[in-house]
Each structure stands twice: as C-alpha cells, then as structure tokens.
Short mmCIF file of C-alpha atoms in Angstrom, two decimals:
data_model
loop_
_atom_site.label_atom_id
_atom_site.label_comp_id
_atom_site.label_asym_id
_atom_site.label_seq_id
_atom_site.Cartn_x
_atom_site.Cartn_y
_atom_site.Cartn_z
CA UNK A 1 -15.83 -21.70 -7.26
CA UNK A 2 -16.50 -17.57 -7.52
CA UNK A 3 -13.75 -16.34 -5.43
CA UNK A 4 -15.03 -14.05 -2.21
CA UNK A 5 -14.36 -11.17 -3.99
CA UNK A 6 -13.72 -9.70 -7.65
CA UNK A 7 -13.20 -6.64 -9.48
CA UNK A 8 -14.49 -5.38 -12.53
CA UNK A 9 -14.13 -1.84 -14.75
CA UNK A 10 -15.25 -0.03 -17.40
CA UNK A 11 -13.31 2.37 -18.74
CA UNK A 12 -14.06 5.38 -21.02
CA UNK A 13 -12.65 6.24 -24.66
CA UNK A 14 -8.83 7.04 -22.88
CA UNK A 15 -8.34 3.98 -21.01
CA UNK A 16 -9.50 5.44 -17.86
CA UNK A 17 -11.85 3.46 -15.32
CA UNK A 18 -15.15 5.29 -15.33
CA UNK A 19 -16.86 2.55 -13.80
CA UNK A 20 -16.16 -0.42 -11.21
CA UNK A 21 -18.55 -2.76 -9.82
CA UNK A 22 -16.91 -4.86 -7.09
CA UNK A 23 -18.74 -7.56 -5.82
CA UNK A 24 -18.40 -8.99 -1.95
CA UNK A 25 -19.69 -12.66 -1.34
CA UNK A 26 -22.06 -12.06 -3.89
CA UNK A 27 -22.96 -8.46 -2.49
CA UNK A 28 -22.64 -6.08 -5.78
CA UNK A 29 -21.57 -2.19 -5.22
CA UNK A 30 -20.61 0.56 -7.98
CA UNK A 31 -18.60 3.17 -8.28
CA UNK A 32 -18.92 5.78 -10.92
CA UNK A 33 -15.72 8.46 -11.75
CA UNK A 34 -15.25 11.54 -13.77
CA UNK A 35 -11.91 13.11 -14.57
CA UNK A 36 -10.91 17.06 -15.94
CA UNK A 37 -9.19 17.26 -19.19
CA UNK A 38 -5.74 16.77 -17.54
CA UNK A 39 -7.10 13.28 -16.42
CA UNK A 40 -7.34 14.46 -12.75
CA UNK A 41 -9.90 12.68 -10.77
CA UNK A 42 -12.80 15.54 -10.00
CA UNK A 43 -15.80 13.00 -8.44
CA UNK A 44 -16.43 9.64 -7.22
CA UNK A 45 -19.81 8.21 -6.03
CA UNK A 46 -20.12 4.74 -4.51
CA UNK A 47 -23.70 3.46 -5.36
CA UNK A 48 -24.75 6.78 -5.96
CA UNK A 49 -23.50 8.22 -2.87
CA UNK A 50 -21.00 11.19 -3.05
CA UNK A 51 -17.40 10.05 -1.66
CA UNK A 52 -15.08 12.52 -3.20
CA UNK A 53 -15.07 16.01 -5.05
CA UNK A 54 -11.92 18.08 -5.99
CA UNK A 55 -11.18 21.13 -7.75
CA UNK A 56 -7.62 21.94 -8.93
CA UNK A 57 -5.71 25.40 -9.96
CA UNK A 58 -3.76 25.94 -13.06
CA UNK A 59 -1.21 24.44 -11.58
CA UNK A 60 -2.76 20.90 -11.24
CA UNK A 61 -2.80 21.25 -7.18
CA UNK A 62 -5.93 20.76 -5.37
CA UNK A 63 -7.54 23.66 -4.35
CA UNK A 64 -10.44 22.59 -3.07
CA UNK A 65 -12.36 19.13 -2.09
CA UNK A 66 -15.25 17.65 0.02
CA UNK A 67 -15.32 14.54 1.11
CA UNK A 68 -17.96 13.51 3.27
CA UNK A 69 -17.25 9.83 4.43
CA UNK A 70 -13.70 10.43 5.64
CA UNK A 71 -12.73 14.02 6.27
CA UNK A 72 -16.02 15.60 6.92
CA UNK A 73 -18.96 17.23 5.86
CA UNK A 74 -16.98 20.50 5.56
CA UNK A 75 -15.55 21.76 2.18
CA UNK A 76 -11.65 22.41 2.49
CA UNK A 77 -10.17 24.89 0.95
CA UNK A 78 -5.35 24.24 0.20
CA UNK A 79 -3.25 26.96 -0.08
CA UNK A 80 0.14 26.54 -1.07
CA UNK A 81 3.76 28.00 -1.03
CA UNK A 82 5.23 28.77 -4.47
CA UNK A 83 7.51 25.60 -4.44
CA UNK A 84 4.18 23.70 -3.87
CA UNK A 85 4.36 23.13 -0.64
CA UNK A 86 1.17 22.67 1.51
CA UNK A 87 0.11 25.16 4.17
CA UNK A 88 -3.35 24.43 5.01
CA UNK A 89 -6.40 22.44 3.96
CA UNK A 90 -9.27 22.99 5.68
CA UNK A 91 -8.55 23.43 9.73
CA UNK A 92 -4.99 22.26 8.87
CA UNK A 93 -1.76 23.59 9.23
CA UNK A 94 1.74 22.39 7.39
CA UNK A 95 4.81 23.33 7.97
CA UNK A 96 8.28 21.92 6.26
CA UNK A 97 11.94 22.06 7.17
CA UNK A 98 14.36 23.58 5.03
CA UNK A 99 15.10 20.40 3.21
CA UNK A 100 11.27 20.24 1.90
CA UNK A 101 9.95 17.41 4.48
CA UNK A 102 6.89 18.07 6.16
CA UNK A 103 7.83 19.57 9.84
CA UNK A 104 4.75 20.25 11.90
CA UNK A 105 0.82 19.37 11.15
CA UNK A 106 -1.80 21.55 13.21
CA UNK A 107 -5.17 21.15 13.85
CA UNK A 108 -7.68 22.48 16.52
CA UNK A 109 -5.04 23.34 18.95
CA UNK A 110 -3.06 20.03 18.67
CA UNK A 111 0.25 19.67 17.21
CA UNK A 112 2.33 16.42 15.58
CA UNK A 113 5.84 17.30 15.14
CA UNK A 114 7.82 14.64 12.29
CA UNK A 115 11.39 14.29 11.98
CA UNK A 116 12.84 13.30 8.66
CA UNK A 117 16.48 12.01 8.03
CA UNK A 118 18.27 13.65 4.98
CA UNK A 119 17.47 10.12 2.75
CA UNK A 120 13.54 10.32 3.38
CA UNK A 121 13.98 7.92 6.50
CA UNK A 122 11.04 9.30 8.80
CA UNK A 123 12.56 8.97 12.26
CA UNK A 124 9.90 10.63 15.39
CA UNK A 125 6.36 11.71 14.89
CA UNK A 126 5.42 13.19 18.36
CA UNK A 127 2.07 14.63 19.25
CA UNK A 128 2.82 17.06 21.81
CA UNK A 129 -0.53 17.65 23.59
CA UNK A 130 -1.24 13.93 23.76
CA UNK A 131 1.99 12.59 24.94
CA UNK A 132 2.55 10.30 22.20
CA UNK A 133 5.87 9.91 20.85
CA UNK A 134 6.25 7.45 17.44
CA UNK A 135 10.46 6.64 16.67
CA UNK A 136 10.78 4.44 13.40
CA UNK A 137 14.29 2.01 12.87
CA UNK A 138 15.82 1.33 9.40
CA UNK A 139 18.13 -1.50 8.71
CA UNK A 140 20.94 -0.80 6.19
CA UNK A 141 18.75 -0.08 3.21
CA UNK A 142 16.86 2.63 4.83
CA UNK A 143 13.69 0.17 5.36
CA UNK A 144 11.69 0.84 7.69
CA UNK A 145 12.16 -2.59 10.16
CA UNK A 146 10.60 -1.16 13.65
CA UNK A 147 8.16 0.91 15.53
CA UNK A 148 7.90 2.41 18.98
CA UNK A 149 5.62 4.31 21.07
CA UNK A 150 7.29 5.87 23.97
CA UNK A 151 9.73 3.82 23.76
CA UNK A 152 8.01 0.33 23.66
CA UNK A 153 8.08 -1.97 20.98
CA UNK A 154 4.80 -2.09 19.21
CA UNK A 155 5.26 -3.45 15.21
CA UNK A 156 8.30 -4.93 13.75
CA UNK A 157 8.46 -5.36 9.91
CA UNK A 158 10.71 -7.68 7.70
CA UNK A 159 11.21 -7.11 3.56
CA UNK A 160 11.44 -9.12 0.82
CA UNK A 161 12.44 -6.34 -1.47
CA UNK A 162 11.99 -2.22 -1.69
CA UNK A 163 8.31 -2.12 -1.75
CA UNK A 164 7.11 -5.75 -0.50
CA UNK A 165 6.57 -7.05 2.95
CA UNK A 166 8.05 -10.61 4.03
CA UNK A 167 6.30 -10.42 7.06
CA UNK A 168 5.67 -8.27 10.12
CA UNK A 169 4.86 -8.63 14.07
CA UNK A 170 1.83 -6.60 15.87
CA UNK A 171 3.14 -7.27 18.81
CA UNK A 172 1.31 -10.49 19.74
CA UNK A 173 1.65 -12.81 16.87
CA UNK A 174 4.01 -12.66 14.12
CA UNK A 175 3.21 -12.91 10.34
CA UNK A 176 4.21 -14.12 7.03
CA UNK A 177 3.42 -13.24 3.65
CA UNK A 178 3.40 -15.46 -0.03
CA UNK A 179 3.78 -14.02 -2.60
CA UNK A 180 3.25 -15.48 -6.67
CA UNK A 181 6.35 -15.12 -8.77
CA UNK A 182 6.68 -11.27 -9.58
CA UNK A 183 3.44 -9.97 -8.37
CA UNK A 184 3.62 -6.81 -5.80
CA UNK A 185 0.79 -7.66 -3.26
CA UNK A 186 0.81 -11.05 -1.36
CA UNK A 187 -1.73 -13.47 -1.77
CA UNK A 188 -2.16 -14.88 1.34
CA UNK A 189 -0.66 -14.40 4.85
CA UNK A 190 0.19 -17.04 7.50
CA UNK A 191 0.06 -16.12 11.43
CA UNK A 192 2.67 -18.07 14.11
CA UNK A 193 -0.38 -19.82 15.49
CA UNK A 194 -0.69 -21.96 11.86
CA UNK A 195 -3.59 -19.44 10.83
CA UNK A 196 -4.00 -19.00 7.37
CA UNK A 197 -6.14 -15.96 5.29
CA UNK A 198 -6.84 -15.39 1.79
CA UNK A 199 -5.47 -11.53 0.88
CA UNK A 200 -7.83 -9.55 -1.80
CA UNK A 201 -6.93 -6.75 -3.59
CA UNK A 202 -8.75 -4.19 -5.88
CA UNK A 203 -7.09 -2.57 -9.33
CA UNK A 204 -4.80 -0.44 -7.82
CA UNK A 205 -3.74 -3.23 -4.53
CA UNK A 206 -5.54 -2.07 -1.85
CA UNK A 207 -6.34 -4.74 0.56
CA UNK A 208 -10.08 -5.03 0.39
CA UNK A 209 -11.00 -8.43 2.14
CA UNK A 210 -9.19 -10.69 4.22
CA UNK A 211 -10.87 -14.78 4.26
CA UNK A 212 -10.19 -17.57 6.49
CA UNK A 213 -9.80 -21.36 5.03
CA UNK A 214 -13.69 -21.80 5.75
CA UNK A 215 -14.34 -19.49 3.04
CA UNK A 216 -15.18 -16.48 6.16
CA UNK A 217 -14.65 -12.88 5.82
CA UNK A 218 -12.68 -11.42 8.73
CA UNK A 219 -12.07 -8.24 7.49
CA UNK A 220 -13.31 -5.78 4.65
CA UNK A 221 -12.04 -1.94 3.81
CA UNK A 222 -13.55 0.13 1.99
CA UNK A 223 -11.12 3.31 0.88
CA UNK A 224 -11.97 6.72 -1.00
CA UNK A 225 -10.13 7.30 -4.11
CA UNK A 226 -7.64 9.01 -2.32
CA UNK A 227 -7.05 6.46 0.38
CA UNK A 228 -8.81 7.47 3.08
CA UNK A 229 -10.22 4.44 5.11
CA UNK A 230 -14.21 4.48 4.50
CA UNK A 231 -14.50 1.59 6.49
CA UNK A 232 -12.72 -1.39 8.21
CA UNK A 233 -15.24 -3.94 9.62
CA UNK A 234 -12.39 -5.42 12.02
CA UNK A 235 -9.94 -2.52 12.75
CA UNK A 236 -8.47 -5.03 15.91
CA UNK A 237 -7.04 -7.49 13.26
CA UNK A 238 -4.13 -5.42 12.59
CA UNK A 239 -2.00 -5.87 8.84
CA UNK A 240 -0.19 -3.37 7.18
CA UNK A 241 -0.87 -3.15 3.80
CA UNK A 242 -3.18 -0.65 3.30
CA UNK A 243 -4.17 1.36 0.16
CA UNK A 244 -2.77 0.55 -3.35
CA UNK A 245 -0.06 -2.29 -1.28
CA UNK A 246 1.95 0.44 1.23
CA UNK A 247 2.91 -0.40 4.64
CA UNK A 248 -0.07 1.37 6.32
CA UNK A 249 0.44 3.30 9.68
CA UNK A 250 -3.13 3.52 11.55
CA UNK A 251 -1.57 6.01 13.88
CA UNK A 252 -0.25 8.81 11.31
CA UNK A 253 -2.32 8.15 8.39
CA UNK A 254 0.65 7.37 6.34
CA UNK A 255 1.08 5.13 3.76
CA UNK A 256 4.84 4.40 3.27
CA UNK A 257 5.64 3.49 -0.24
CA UNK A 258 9.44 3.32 -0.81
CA UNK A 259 10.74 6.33 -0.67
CA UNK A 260 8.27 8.35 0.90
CA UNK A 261 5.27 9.03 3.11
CA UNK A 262 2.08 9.35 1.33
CA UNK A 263 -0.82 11.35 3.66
CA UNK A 264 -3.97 9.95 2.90
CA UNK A 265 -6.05 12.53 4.51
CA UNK A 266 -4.68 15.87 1.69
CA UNK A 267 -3.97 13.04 -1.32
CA UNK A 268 0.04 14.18 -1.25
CA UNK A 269 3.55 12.91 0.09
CA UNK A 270 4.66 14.49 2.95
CA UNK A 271 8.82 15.19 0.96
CA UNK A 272 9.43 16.37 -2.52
CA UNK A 273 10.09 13.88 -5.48
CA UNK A 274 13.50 12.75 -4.91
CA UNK A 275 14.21 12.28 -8.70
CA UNK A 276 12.37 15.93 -9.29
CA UNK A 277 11.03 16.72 -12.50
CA UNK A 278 11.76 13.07 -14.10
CA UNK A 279 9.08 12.04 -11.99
CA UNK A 280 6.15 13.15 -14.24
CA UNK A 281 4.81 16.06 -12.04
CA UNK A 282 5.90 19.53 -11.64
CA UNK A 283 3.98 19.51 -8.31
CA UNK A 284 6.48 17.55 -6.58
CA UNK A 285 4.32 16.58 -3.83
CA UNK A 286 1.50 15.26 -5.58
CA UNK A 287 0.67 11.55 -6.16
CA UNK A 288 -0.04 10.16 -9.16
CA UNK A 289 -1.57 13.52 -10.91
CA UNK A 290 -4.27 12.88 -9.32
CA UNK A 291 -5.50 9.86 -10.41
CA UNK A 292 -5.60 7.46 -7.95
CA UNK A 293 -7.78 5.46 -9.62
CA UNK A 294 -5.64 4.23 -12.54
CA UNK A 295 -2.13 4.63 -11.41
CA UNK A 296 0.32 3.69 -8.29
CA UNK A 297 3.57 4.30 -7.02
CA UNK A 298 5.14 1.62 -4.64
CA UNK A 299 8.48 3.08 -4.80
CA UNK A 300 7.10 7.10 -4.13
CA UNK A 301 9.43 8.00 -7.28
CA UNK A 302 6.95 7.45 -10.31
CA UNK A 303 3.60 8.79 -11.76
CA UNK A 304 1.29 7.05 -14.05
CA UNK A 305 3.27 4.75 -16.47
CA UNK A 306 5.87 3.75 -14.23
CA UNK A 307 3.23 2.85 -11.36
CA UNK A 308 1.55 0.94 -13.74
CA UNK A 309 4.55 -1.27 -15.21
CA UNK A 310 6.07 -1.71 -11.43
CA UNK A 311 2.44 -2.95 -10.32
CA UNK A 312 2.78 -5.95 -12.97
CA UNK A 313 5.61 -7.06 -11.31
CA UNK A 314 8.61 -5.51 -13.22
CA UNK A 315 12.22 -6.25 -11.77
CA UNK A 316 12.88 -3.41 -9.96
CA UNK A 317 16.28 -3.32 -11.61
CA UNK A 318 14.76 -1.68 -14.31
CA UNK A 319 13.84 1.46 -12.42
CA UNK A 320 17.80 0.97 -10.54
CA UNK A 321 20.13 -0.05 -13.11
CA UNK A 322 23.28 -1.76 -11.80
CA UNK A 323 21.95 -2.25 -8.41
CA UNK A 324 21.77 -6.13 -8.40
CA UNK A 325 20.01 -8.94 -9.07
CA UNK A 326 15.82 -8.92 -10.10
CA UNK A 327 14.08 -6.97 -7.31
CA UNK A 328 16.94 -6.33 -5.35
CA UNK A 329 17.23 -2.80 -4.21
CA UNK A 330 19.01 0.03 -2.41
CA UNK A 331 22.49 -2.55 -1.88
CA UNK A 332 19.55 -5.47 -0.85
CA UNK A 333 21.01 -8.78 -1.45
CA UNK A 334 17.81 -10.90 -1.33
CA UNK A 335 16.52 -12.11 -4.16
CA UNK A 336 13.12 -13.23 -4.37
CA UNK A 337 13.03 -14.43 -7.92
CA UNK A 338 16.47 -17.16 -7.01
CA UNK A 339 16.05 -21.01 -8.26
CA UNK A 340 12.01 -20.52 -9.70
CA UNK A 341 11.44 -23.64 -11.70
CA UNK A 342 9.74 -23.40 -15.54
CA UNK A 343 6.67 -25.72 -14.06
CA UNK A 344 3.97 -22.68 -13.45
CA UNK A 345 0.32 -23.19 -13.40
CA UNK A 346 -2.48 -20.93 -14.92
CA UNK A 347 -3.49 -18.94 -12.22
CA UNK A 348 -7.09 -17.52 -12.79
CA UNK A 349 -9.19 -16.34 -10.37
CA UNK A 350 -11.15 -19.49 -9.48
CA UNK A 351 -7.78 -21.13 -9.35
CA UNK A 352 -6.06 -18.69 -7.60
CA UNK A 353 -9.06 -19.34 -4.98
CA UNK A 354 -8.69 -23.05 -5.10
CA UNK A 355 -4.70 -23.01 -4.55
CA UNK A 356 -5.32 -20.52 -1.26
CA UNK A 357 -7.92 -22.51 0.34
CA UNK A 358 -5.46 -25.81 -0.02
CA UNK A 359 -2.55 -24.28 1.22
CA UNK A 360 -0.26 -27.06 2.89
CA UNK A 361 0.19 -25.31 6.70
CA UNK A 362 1.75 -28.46 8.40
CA UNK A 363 4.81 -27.79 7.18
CA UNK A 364 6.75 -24.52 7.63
CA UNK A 365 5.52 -21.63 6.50
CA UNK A 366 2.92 -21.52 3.60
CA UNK A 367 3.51 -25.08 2.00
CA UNK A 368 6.51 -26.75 2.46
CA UNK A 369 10.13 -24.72 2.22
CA UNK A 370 12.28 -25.34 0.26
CA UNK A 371 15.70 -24.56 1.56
CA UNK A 372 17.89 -25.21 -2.60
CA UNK A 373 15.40 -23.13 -4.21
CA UNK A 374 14.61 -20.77 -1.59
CA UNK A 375 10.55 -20.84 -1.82
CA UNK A 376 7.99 -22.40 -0.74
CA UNK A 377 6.19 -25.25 -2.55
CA UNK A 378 2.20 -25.42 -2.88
CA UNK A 379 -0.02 -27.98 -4.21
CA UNK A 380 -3.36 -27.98 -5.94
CA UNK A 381 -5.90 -29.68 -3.97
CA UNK A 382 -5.05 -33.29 -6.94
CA UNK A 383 -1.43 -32.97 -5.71
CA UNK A 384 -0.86 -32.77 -9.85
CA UNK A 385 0.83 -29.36 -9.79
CA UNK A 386 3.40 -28.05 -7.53
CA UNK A 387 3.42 -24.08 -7.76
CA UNK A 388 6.79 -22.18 -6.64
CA UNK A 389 6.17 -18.85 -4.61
CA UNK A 390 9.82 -16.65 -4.12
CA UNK A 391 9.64 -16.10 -0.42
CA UNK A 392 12.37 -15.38 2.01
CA UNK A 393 12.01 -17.25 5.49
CA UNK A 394 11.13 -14.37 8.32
CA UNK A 395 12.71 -14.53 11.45
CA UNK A 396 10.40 -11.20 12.80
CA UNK A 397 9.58 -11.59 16.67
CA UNK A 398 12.72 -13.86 17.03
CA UNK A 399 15.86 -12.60 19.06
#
C-alpha cells in the first residue's frame, strides 16, 4: 500500500536538494531551490509560486528577504549590531540583554518582553499591550516540562531524551509518542481516549500530515524553508512538533530545539551559540548557514554535518562525551535504547505504513508494554514479527 504521504529529491552536483516533489494522497506538488556560492538558500518556489527570497551581506547574515505566504507582501530589510545581533527586520524591533538573549521584540506599537535564565532556560514571554503573560517550568535537566498563561496551566510536556518528546498534554487529552529504535521524530502518537494517528515527516522532520487508522488525513502543514507555517488545515488539533522535529510554540513562534529558541519568522535563534565558534558559524545566531533545506539542529548547538548525523539517530553521547548511557543527556538517566532485542524488521515505507495502521491499542500504550525491556511491543498485521520501539511510559496529566 503507497503510504499517505512521501518525499522525494533531487539534488544538484554538491549534494544539495534542488528539487522535491512531495506527494499527498496521491496529490503531487514541487518545490524548486537555488543556493549562493556559500550554499545559502537564496529562492524557493512551490509549484511555481514564489515562497521565499533572501539576500545576504559579506558576512553571511540576511540582509534582506520577501516572503509572501508567511510574513507579507512587503520586502524586509535586517540590520545588525557588530556581534551579530538582530535589531530590526522589516517593522521589527530586537533588543538583547547583556548576556546576548533576545530581550524585547517590537512591532506596530506592541511589545513582547522574554526572560532568559543564564543556561538558555526561557522563563516569561509577556506581551504587554495584550495582557498575556507566558511562564515556562524546567525539571532538573533544564527541559522544558510546563506552560502557563496567566498563571493557568495550558501544555505540559514529558521527554524521552534532550531533543525527543515522550508525550505531552494540551490541556484536554494527554498524549503519547512511539518512537523506532534510534530515529529522532515519532512515528505515531496515541491520545488517552485510545486514538491512534500515523505521524509524517518531510527530509528535514517537519510534521507534514497527521492520519487516522482509516487511512484519513486530519491534519496537513505546509512550512516555508525557513519554518514559517504556510498552512495548517486543522490548527484546533494541537501537537508540538513543528518544523524539522522542535517542540513548536503556536503562541511565540518558537521552535525549541535543545538548547535554544529558534524564531521562525527572521530564520535565527533568539541566544548566541553556546559552544561559539565550534559550532560552524561565525554568525552565532544563525541556523544552519542558511540552509534549511539540507541541514537541522535538534540540539541548537550544531550546523550542517552535525544536524545531519544527529537526525539519523546518533547516540547523543557522541555530541556529550561522559554524560551517560546512549541518548541520555544533560545528567538524564532514561535510556531509551535499554533491553532492545536483535529481532528487527525491514522497515520500508509501505511497511512502515502497514505496522502503523495495525498498531495493537487494547493494551497500554502503543502495543503492549513491556515492563523487563522497557518498550513497547508491535505486531505486523500476520502476528509473524514482533517489532521493539524504546519508549518510556508517560505519566503527563497525572498528579
């Protein structure tokens, strides 16, 4: 069976994708790229339709952009500080606190004020003029586990690792997330009322479709290269993973990846590289130079090659020596990998498909948990293969 959706490139004489057709229950669509000599992303078109155009200085920072389906029809013009700080693009203001953390946003007369803890943590986004006050709680590890709006409880999250949800509450219903051994994005996500959805993903993990068991499409988004939300065809269905796998915040525009805050709407993290220069870019702030379209960082530390090996599911050790056992980080004790048997199937895309649409719900969880070996256990729809997914059992929305 053709799964719902799937992703294909063609890339150019450097490895970059100049070309991707993605195709949606059968409904094809193409987008077309073109990079500078630096690699920098410069245009995008979606079936011939101009999404994004950027110009950049010596420097490698944007200077300039226009893009029409999510910040405008205007052109915007950056300016910068000398330590690369942003001060304005287009009718935006920036400012940053002595520590390098973006401080104050500006637009039109209305202000958002952030607060940033010393390790990256952000803590209160308020926007003065509209009475709205956002406060953020961290467990131990400096994950984010909580969100408020004046005061009141409105999305609780729970982590399998540093950069991948276990599950999360909207407030109504909590969730719960499976994951394939390794892999960065979840495939599939199981609600507290026994609902199950297929999760789709494009080549750098942003969520692109969600699918119910009967093979429906309950929610699409379509993203810029940059990450700006083109469309969402059910914005009420709330989940959090939003462009290239980050814990998504609607109300900000943030994408949360690790470490950092990444603004969708200027294409930069709102704090400096905390490893500096060893991150790849001598514009601290800027993500992935510039080419959103062939790299990631989960973590908010890495550029390009990094992004890249982290996205195929690379213990995280390897980025943290000494911190623990396989994708355990920041002192996290969990390990997702524990007690994975050698009996793996071939997961293709047709099977990958197949093994979502027979998920066993009438047990706990996705499939059937298995308290030795710490995962859950799934069956193909002959019952001849039994595949092992790490997951850690949620307990978000419980006292």
């Amino acid at each position: 069976m053709t799964p719902p959706y799937l992703c294909e490139a063609r890339r150019g004489p450097d490895g970059r994708i100049i070309e991707k057709t993605e195709t949606v229950r059968g409904r094809k669509s193409t987008w077309s790229y073109e990079y500078d000599e630096a690699g920098r992303l410069t245009k995008a078109q979606l079936d011939g339709r101009l999404i994004c155009q950027c110009w950049y200085d010596r420097e490698g920072r944007r200077v300039r952009d226009y893009l029409p389906a999510t910040a405008g029809a205007n052109y915007r013009e950056y300016q910068y500080t000398q330590d690369n700080r942003l001060m304005r693009a287009g009718s935006g203001q920036y400012s940053h606190d002595e520590r390098g953390f973006r401080s104050i946003w500006s637009a039109r007369g209305v202000y958002t004020l952030y607060e940033y803890a010393p390790d990256y943590r952000l803590l209160k986004a308020e926007e003065e003029d509209r009475d709205k006050a956002f406060t953020f709680r961290h467990d131990e590890d400096g994950q984010r586990t909580a969100k408020y709006l004046n005061g009141e409880l409105v999305e609780a999250y729970q982590w399998l690792d540093f950069v991948r949800l276990a599950g999360f509450h909207d407030g109504q219903h909590g969730h719960e997330f499976a994951y394939r051994d390794g892999e960065r994005t979840p495939f599939a996500m199981r609600r507290d009322d026994g609902t199950v959805a297929g999760l789709f993903y494009d080549q750098v993990g942003s969520l692109r479709l969600v699918v119910d068991m009967h093979d429906n499409v309950i929610k699409e988004i379509v993203y810029d290269p940059f990450g700006g939300i083109i469309e969402d065809t059910n914005p009420a269905q709330r989940i959090p993973l939003g462009f290239a796998g980050g814990l998504h915040d609607r109300d900000l525009g943030f994408v949360r990846f690790g470490w950092r805050d990444y603004d969708v709407k200027t294409g930069r993290w709102t704090a400096p590289d905390p490893i500096g220069e060893k991150g790849g870019d001598p514009d601290w702030y800027g993500y992935c130079l510039d080419d959103p379209v062939n790299a990631v960082d989960p973590a908010g530390l890495w550029t390009n090659e990094h992004g890249e090996e982290i996205s195929k599911g690379r213990p995280i050790t390897e980025y943290f020596p000494g911190i623990g056992t396989p994708f355990s980080a920041m002192g996290t004790k969990r390990n997702v990998q524990k007690g994975l048997r050698d009996k793996k199937a071939d997961y293709s895309d047709e099977n990958d498909w197949e093994m979502r649409k027979n998920l066993e719900t009438e047990a706990e969880g996705f499939g059937f948990w298995d308290a030795v070996l710490g995962t859950y256990r799934f069956k193909t729809d002959d019952g001849a293969v039994e595949h092992y997914v790490g997951k850690a059992k949620s307990t978000i929305g419980k006292n």
